[in-house]
Every structure is written in C-alpha cells, then in structure tokens.
Coordinates of C-alpha atoms and ligand atoms in Angstrom, one line a residue:
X1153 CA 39.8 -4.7 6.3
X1154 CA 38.5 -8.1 7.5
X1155 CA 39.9 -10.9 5.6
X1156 CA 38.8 -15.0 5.4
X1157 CA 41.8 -16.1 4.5
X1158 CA 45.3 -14.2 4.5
X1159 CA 47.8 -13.8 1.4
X1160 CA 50.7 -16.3 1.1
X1161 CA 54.2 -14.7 2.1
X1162 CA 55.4 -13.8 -1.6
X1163 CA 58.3 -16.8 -2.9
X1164 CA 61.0 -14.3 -2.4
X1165 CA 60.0 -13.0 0.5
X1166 CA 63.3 -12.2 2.9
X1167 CA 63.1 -13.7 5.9
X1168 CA 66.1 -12.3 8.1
X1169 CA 67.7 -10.7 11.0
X1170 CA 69.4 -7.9 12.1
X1171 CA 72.5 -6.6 14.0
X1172 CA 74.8 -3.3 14.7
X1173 CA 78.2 -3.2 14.4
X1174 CA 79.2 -1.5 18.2
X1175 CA 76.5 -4.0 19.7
X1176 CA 78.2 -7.0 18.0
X1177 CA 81.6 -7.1 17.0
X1178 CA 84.0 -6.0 19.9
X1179 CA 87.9 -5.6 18.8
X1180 CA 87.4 -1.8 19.1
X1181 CA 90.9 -1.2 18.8
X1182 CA 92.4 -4.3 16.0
X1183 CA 93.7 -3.7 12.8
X1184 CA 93.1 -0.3 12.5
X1185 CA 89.9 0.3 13.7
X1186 CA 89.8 3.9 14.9
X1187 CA 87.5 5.6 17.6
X1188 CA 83.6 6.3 17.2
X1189 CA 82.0 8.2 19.8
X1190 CA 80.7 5.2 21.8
X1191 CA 83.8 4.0 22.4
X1192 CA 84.3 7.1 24.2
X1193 CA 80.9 7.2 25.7
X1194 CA 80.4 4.0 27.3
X1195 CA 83.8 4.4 29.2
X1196 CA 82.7 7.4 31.1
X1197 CA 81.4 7.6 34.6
X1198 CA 77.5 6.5 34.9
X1199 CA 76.6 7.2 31.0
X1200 CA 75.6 2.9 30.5
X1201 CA 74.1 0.3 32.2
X1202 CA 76.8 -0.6 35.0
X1203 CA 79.9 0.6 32.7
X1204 CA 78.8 -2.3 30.1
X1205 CA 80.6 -1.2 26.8
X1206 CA 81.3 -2.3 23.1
X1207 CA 84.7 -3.4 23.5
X1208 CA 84.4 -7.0 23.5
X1209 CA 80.8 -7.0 22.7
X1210 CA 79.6 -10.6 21.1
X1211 CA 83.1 -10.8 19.6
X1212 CA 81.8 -11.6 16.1
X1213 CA 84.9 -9.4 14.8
X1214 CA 86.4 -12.7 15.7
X1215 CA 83.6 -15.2 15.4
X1216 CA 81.8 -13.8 12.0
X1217 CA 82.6 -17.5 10.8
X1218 CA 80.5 -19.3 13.4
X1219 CA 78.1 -16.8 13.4
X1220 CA 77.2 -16.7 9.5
X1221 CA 77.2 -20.7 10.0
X1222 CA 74.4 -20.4 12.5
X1223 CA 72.9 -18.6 10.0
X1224 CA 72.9 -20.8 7.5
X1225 CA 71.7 -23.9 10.0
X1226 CA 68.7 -21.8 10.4
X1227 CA 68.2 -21.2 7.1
X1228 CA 67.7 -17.6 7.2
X1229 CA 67.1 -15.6 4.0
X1230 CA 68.7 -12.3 4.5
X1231 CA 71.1 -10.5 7.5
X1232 CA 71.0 -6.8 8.0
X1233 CA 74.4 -5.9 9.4
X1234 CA 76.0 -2.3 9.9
X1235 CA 79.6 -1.4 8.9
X1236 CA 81.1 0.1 11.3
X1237 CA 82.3 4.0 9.5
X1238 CA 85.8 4.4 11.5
X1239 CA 87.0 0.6 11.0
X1240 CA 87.5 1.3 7.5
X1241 CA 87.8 5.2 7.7
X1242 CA 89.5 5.6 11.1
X1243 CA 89.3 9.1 11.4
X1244 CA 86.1 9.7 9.5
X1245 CA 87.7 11.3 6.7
X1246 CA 91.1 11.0 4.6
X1247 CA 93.0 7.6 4.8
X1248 CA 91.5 4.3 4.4
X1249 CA 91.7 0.9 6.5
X1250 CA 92.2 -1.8 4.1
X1251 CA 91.7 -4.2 6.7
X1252 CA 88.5 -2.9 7.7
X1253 CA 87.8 -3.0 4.4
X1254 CA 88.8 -6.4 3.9
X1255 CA 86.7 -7.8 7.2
X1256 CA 83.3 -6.5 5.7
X1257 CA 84.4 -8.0 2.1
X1258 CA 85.1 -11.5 4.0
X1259 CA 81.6 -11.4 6.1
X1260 CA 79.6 -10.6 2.7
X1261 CA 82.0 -13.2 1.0
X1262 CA 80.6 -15.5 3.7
X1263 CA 77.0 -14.9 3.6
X1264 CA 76.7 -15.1 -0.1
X1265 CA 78.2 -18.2 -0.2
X1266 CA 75.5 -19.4 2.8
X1267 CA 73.0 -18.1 0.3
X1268 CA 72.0 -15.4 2.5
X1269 CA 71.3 -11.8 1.1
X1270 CA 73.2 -9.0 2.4
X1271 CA 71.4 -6.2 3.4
X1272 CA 74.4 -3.0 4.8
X1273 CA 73.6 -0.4 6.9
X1274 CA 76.0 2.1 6.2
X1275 CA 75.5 4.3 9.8
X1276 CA 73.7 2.8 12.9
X1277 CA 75.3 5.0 15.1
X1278 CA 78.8 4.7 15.8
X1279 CA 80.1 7.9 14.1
X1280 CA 83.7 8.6 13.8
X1281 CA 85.1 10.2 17.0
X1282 CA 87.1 12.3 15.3
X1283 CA 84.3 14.2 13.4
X1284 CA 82.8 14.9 16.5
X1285 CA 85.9 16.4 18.1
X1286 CA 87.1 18.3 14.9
X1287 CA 83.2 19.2 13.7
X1288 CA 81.0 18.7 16.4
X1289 CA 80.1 15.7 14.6
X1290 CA 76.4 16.2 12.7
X1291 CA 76.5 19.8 14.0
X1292 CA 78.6 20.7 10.7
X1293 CA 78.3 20.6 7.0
X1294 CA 81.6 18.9 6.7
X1295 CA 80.6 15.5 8.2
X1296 CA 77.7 15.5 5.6
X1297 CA 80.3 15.6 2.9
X1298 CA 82.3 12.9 4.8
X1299 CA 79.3 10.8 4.9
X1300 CA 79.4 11.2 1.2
X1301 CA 83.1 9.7 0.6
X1302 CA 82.3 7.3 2.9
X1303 CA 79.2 6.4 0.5
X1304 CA 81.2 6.6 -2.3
X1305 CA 83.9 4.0 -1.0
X1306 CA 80.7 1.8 0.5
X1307 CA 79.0 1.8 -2.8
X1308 CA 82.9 1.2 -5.1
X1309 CA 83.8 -1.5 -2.7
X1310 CA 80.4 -3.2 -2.0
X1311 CA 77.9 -2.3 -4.5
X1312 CA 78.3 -5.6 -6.7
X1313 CA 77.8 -7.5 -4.1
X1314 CA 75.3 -5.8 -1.9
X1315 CA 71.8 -5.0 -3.4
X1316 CA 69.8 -4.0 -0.1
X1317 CA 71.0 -0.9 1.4
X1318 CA 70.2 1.2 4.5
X1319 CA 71.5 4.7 4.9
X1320 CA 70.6 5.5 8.6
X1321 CA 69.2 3.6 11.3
X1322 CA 66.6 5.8 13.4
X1323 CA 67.4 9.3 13.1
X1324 CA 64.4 9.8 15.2
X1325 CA 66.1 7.8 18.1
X1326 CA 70.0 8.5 17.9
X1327 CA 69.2 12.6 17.3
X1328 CA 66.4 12.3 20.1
X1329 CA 69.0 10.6 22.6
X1330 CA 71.9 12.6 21.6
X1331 CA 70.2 16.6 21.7
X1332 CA 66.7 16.2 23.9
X1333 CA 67.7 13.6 26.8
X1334 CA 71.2 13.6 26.5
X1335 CA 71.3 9.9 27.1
X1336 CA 73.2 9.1 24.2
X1337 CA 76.5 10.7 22.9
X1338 CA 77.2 13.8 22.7
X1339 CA 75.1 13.8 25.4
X1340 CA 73.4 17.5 24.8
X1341 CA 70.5 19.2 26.0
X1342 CA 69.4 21.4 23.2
X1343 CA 66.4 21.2 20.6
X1344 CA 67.8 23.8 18.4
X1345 CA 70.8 21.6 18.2
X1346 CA 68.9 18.7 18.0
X1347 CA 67.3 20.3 14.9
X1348 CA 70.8 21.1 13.4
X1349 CA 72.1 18.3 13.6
X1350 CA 69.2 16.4 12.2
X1351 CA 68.5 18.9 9.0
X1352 CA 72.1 17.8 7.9
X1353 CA 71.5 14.3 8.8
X1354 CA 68.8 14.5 6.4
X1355 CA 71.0 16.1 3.6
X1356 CA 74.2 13.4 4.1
X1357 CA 71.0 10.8 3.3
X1358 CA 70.1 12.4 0.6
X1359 CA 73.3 12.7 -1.3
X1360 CA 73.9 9.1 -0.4
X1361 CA 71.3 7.9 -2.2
X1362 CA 71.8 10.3 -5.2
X1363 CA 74.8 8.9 -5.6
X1364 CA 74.1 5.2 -4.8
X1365 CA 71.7 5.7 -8.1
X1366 CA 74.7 7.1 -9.7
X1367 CA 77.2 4.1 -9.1
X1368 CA 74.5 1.2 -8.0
X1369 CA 72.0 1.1 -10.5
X1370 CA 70.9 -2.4 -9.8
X1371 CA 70.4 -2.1 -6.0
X1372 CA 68.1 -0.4 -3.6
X1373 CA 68.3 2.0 -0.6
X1374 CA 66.7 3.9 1.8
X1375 CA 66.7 5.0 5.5
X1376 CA 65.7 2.4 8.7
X1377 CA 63.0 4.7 10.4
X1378 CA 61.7 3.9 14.1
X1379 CA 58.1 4.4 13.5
X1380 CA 55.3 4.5 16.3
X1381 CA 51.8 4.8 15.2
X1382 CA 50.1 7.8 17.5
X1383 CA 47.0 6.9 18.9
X1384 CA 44.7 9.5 20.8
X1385 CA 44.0 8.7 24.5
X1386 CA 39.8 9.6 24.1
X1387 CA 37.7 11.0 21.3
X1388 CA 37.9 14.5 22.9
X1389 CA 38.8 15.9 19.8
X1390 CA 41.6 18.2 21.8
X1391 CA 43.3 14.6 22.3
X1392 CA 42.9 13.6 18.7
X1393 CA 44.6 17.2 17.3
X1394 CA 47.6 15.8 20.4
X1395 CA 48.2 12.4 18.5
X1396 CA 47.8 14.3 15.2
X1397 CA 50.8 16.8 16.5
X1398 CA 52.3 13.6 17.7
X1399 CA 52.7 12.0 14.6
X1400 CA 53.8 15.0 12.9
X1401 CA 56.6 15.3 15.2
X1402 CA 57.2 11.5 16.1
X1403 CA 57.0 10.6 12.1
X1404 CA 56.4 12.6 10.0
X1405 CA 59.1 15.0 10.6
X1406 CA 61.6 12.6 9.1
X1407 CA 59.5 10.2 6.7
X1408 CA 58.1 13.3 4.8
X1409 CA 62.0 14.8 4.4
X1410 CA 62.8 11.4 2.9
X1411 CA 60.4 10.6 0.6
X1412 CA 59.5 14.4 -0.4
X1413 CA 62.2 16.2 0.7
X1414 CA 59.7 18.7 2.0
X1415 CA 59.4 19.5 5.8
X1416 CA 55.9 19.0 7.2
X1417 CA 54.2 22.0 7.2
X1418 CA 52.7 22.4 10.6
X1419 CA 55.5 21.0 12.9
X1420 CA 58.3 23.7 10.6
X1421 CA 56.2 27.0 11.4
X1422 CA 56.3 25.9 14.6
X1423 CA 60.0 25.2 15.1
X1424 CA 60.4 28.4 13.0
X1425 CA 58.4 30.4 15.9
X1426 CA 60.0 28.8 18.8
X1427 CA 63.8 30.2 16.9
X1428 CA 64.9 26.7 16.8
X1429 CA 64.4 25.5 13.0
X1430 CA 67.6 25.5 10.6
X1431 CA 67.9 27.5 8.1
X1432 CA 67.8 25.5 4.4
X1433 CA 70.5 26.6 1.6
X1434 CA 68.6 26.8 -2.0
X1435 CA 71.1 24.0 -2.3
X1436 CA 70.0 21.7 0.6
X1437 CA 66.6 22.4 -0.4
X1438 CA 67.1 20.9 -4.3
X1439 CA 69.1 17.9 -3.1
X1440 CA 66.5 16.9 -0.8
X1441 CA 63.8 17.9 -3.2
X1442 CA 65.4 16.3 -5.5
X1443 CA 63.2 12.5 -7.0
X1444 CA 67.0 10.8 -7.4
X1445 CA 67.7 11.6 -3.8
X1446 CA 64.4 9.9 -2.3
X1447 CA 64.4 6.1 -1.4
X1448 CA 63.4 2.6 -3.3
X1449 CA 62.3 1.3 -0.3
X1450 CA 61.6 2.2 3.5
X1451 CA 63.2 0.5 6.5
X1452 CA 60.6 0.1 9.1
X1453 CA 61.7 -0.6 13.0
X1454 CA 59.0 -1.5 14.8
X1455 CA 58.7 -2.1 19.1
X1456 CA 55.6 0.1 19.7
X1457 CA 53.5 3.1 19.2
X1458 CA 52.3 5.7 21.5
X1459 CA 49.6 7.3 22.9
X1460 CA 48.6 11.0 23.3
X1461 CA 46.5 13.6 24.9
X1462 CA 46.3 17.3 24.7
X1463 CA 49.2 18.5 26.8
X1464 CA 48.5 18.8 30.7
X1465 CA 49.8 22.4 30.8
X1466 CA 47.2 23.6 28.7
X1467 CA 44.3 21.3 29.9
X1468 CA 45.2 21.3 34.1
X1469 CA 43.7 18.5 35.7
X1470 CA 43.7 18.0 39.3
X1471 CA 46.0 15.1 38.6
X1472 CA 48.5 17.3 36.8
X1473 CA 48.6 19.4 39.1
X1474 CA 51.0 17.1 41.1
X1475 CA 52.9 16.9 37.6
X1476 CA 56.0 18.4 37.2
X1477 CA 56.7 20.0 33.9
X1478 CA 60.5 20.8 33.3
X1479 CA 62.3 22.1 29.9
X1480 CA 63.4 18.6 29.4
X1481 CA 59.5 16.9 29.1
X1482 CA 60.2 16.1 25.3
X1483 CA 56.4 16.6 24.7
X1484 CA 56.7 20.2 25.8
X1485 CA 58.3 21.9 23.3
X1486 CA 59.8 25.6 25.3
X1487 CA 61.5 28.6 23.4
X1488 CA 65.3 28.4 23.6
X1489 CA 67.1 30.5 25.7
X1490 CA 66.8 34.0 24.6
X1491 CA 63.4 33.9 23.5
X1492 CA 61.7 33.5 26.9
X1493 CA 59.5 36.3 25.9
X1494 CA 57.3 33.5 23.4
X1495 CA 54.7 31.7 25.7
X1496 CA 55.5 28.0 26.3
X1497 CA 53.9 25.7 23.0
X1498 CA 52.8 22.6 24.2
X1499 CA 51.9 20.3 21.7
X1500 CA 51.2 16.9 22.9
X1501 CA 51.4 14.7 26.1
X1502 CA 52.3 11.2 26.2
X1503 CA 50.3 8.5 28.3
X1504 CA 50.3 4.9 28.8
X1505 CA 47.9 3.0 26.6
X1506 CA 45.7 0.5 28.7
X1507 CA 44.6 -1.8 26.0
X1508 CA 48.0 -3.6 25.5
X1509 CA 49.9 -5.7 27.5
X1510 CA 54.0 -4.9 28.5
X1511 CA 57.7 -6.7 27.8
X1512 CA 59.7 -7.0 31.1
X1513 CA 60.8 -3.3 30.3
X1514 CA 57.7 -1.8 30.1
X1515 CA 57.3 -1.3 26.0
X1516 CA 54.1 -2.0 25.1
X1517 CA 53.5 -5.1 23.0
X1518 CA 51.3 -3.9 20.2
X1519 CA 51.2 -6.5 17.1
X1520 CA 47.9 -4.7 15.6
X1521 CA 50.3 -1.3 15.5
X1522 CA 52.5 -2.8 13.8
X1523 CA 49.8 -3.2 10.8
X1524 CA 48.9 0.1 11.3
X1525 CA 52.6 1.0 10.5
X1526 CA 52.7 -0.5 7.4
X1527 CA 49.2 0.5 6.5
X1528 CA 50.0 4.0 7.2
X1529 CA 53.5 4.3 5.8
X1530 CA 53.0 2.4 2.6
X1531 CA 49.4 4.4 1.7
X1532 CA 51.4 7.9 2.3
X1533 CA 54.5 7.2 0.5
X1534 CA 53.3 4.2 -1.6
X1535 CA 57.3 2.9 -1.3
X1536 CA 58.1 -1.0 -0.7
X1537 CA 58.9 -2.0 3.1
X1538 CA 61.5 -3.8 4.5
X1539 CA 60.7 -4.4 8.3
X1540 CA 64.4 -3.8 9.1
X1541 CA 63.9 -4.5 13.3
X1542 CA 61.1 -5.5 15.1
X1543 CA 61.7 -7.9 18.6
X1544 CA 61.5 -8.9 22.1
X1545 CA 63.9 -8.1 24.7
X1546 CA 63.6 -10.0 27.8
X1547 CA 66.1 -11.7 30.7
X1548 CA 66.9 -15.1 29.6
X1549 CA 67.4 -18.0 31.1
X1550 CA 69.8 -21.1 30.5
X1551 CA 68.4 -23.8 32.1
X1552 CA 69.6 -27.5 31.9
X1553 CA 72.0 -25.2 28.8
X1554 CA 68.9 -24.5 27.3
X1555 CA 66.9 -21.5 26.9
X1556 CA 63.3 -21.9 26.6
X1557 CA 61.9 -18.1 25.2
X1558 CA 58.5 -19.2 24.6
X1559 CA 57.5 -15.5 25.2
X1560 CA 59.9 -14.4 22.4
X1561 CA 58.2 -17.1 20.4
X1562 CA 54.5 -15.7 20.9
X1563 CA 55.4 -12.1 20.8
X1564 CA 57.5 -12.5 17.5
X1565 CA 54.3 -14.9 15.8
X1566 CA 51.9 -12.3 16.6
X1567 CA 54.0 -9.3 14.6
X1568 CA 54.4 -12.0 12.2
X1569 CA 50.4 -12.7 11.5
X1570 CA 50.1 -8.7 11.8
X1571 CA 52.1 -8.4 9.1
X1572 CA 50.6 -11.3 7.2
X1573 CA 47.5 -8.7 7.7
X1574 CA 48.6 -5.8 6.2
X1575 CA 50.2 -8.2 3.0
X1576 CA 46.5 -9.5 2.4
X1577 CA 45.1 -5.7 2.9
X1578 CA 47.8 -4.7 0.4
X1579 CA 50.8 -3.5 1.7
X1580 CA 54.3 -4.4 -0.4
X1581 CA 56.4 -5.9 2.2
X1582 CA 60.2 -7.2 1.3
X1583 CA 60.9 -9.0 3.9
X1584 CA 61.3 -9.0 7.9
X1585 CA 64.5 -9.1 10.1
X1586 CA 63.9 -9.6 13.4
X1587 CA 66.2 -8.1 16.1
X1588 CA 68.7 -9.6 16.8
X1589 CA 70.5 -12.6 15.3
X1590 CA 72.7 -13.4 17.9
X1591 CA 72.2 -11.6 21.9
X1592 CA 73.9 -8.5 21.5
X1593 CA 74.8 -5.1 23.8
X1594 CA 71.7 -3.2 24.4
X1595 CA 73.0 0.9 24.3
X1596 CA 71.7 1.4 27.9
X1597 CA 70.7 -2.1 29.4
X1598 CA 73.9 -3.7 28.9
X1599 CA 73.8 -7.5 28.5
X1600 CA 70.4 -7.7 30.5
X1601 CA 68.7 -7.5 28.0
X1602 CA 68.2 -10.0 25.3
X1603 CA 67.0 -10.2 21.9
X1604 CA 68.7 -12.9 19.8
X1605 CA 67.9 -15.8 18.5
X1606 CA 71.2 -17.1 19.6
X1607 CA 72.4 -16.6 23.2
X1608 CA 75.7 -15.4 23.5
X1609 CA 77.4 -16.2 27.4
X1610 CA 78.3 -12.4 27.7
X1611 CA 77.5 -10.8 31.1
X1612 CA 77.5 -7.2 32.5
X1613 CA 81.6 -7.6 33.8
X1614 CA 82.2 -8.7 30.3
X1615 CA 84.0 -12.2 30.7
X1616 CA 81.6 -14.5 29.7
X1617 CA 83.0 -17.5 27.3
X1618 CA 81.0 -15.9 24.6
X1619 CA 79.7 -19.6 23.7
X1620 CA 76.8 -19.2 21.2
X1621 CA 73.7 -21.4 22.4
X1622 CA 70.6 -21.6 20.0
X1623 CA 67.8 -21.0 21.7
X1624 CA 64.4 -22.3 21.0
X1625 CA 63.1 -19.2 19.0
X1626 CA 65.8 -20.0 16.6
X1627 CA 64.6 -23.5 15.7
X1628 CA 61.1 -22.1 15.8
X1629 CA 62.2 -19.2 13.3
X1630 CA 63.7 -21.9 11.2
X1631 CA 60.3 -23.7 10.8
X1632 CA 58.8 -20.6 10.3
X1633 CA 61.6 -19.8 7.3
X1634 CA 61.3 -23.4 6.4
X1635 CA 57.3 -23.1 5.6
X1636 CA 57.4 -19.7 4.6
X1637 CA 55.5 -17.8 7.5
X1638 CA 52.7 -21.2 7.0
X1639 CA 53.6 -22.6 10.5
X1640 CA 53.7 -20.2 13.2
X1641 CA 53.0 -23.3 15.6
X1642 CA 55.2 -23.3 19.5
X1643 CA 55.8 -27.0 19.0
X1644 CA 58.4 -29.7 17.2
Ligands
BG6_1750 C1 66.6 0.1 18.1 C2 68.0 0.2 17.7 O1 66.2 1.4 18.5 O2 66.2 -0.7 19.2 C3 68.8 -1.0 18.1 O3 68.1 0.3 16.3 C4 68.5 -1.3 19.6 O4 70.2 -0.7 17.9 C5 67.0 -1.8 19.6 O5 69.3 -2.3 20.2 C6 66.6 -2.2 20.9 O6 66.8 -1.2 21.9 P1 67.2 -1.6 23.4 O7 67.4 -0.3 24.0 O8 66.1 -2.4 23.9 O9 68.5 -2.4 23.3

C-alpha cells in the first residue's frame, strides 16, 4: 500500500515500555522470594556472559519508587512488567508469599496513581526452581496445572486493577534456548523435548486465559510472541517453499495454537514422521480448541526477521561443501535417536540478508519487517496488537554524565513510522512498548548490552552505584509521547 499521508496515532493509543522481572529487580533472596531456575543458572560455571547474574540486577525491587517516577517525568502511557512466579509462590505451587504479593500490589498502586496503565506479564521466564526439580519443569502436566493456580491468584489479586495481560513471553525463544541450543536453562539438547515441553506450554496458556474470561471479564489477554517475518533468499522457487517452511516453523507453529488451537498442518506430519511430536489428550485438544481459551489481543516482539534458502544438504553447493552440518543446526531438523533408519529432513537454511544494515550485535535492523509483522499477523488472525518489545541494544556511553544514543533514537523512529504504516494500511495497533525502560541484564550479554531509556550504573562485576541517568532517547520518547508519534524529530 502506498500512502500520501499516514493515519494519526489513535487518542488512546499506549505509548509504553517494557521490562522482566529477573532482568530488573535483584533481591533474589528478600522476603520470601524463592528460587526460579535462573537463579540457579546464571551461577554456574560458563552458562552467562562473564558470570553476570540476576541477583542484584537494576535493583528496582528496592528502587520501584524512583523508577515509576521516571516514568511519570516522561510521561509514558503504559509499562509492561513481569511478576516474578516464585516471589509470590516460592515453590511454584502450595503456600503463598504475601509479601511478594504485596510488592507487585504497591508497584501497580504506584503506576496507577502516575496515570500509567499496567500491562502484567504473568511468565517471562523465571519458572519456579522447584517445578523443574520436582517435574522437570514444562516437561510435566503438573506445572501446567500450577500455572493455572498461579493464574487464578494473578487474576483474584490483580484483575481489578490490571486490564492488559500477557500470558507468556516468547515461547518461541525460551523453548528454543532451553531444548535446541541448550543456552538457556535447563540447558537440554533435545527436539522431542523441546516439543513436550512446548505442547504443554501451549495448554497452561490456554487455560489461563479460559479462566481469565471466567474471573476478568473486563480485561484482555494474550501471549507476547517473538515474530520474524521469513523472507526467501532468491526467487528460485526451492528457496521460496524454505521461507514458507520457515515461517511455519518460526511462526506459525505457535501463533496458529493460540489463536486456533489447531497445530499447522504441514510442520505436525512432519514432527509426527521424525517420532518427535506429542501426543494430544481429547482433553488438551478441546481446551486449546476451545474460542474462550484463544486471545483478545496479540503481543508482538519485534528485533528482526530472517532469511531463508532451501537447505544446503539437499541443494550442495561448492560453498557448502566446506559447511559443516551437525544434529544441533536448528534448521536441520534429524530423527531422534532410535529412528536413525528415517533419512535426515531438512527443511530450511538460514542466511544473512544483504539489504539491511546491523546493530553492534549483528541483528539485522529491519523497520519495513516490522510492518510486514503486523500486516501479516493481523490479516491471518484479524486480533488487535500490542507491540509488547521492540529496541536497540547497543554499548553506551556516559560522557560528560551524559549519554548521547542518537542511534537508539533513529533506529526506534524508524519502527515507529513503520508502524505508523501498517495503522494507515489498516492494521489495529494498541500500543507500543519499547524495550527497555530502564538498562536492564541481558540473559547472555550481561550488562554490555543496553536497551533502556534510562541508564542504570550497573557493570559486568556487579557493583555499580545503580544511579539512574536519563538518557537522551528518553527525553526524545517523551516528545514523541508528548505529540503523540507527530514529532519523531532528533532535536530540542
Ligand atoms: C527478548 C526478551 O527476546 O529480547 C527479552 O523477551 C530480552 O527478555 C530481549 O532481553 C533482548 O534480548 P538480548 O539477548 O539482546 O538481551
């Protein structure tokens, strides 16, 4: 679509930012708080960037006050936040914290009184440690129905006050991390598990939000999904059927559970032919199929697509000859053990794109693919967005106690007019939270890498004063609030 002149930002439109409990708050071990599996994690041997962990983190456990104040200063509409599940339920399941309770009640207290809309994200990744030592964590049916008494006391204690919810941050990423690469805890190496653990992932979201219809009429929920448009490397139509397999796997996989509670056809008869898709109850099956269990609205994250040819195993090249191929590729999908009779199925192959430009960590900076998200999300599942993360993270600066992240400033005003773009061509768009409020702990780049609006003096050996510094994204951000989205102009 080609437009003269773009659609106004709608008058409600939520201007925000967004956070994670383990990357922000610190006191790991006050008032009750009991052990999620990063706790663990990030205090063994070689699993994070230079041993960096969660334990102190930004401190806003402690500093929730100043931060919300910041907040307000800039004016900001809305703050997506996640509760962290074994502060208020230390072990997962059975007794609860009421002082965990009572820290989330005061920081919503706080932002509703700074006029600032709550939006809770009930897991973003910090599950209870002891589920994964007595269940194997998402491996078992029982942490899906302690995910649901943990909705149930989200929903009692916060659902008069809360009316945007999320259910769970990129089950794409944290399942992908966790069972593929093993980069993330519990650090596995198995698709088949990876699978497992994701099919009940799917069904603790879907009786969430059943039952967040039940007891929060008013409000509206749905999942945070890392999305990637797939683009195809040439028009060889063997590349285009990769970046069609691509998105299948990539997005569709999880969007189409959500919103239909069906699996997509393709990708399932082929996990079902490499032995590693789940079996489904007739009870799984109607709660995900089931309209009261689907979402009001889709979280969107947003840092890049990808790009795709057909898989170099099947097409050899004389480069990919040099190649090496190894069960771990996660665009070569291989039988699990015990099935090494079935011939390797590759489906896709990723490659860089050379039409967009890099961050200092080599994601691709892709504002037009960010349209194309919305575009293509909101035309299959016809669902309001909320772009729930979308950001820059780079090594910042102080200079002369300032920092000066022009290249934050450009990189976020270009998603910005992108999504402007996909408003005028039609697409219903809630509102935008950009990652991060404040600096915050990256999962595997420690403090290195930035993405607030607000530095935070936190460093890698974790003794930095913590000092909160605004930087000049956030008075540019407050002009763009200010004007709603009008003045995307770099200057006073
Ligand atoms: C998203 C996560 O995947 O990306 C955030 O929801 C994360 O928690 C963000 O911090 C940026 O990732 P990274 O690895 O650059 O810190």
């Amino acid at each position: 679509m080609f437009h003269k002149k773009l659609d106004d930002f709608p008058t409600d439109f939520l201007w925000g930012a967004s956070s994670a409990a383990y990357q922000i708050e610190g006191a790991t071990g006050e008032d009750g708080k009991g052990k999620s599996i990063w706790d663990v994690y990030s205090h063994e041997k070689g699993n994070t960037y230079k041993g960096t962990s969660g334990d102190i983190a930004v401190d806003h456990y402690h500093k929730y006050k100043e931060d919300i104040a910041l907040m307000k200063k800039m004016g900001l509409k809305a703050y997506r936040f996640s509760v962290s599940w074994s502060r208020i339920i230390p072990d997962g399941e059975g007794k609860v914290n009421a002082k965990g309770l009572q820290f989330y009640h005061s920081l919503i207290d706080e932002l509703i009184n700074a006029k600032i809309e709550p939006v809770l994200t009930m897991y973003h990744w910090d599950l209870p440690l002891a589920l994964q030592e007595k269940y194997d964590g998402w491996e078992s049916t029982e942490t899906v129905e302690a995910f649901k008494n943990y909705a149930k006391l989200l929903f009692r204690e916060f659902g008069t006050k809360v009316k945007y919810w999320v259910t769970i941050n990129e089950q794409n990423v944290f399942t992908s991390m966790g069972y593929r690469w093993g980069t993330h805890p519990p650090k596995k190496h198995s698709i088949k598990l990876m699978m497992l653990a994701n099919h009940h992932i799917n069904v603790a979201n879907a009786e969430a939000i059943k039952l967040f219809h039940q007891m929060v009429p008013d409000g509206m929920i749905g999942p945070s999904f890392g999305y990637g448009p797939t683009y195809a490397k040439t028009s060889d139509p063997e590349d285009v059927l990769a970046s069609i397999n691509a998105n299948d796997f990539n997005n569709n996989w999880w969007l189409d559970v959500y919103c239909t509670g069906k699996y997509p056809f393709f990708c399932k008869k082929q996990f079902e032919k490499l032995g590693i898709m789940p079996e489904i109850t007739p009870k799984e099956q109607k709660i995900l199929e089931d309209p009261e269990a689907h979402p009001d609205f889709l979280g969107i994250n947003y840092y890049h697509g990808g790009t795709f040819q057909q898989n170099r195993i099947q097409k050899v090249t004389e480069s990919s000859k040099q190649e090496k191929f190894d069960k771990t590729d996660p665009y070569l999908m291989q039988p699990e053990e015990g099935r090494a009779d079935e011939p390797e199925i590759a489906m896709f192959n990723s490659v860089e794109n050379s039409y967009v430009n890099k961050t200092q960590w080599g994601w691709e900076k892709d504002p037009t693919g960010l349209r194309i998200t919305l575009r293509q999300v909101y035309e299959k599942y016809q669902l309001p967005i909320m772009i729930t993360e979308n950001g820059l993270g780079a090594h910042d600066e102080i200079e002369n106690g300032q920092i000066d992240d022009d290249y934050r400033i450009s990189y976020l005003a270009d998603h910005i007019i992108a999504m402007q773009e996909a408003i005028t061509d039609g697409v219903d768009i809630l509102g935008y939270c950009a990652w991060s409020f404040t600096d915050l702990l990256s999962w595997l780049n420690g403090y290195s890498k930035r993405y607030g609006f607000v530095y935070v003096d936190q460093n890698n050996q974790e003794n930095g004063s913590l000092k909160r510094i605004p930087k000049r994204s956030f008075y540019w951000y407050k002009k763009v609030i200010r004007s709603n989205g009008k003045d995307l102009e770099d200057k006073e």
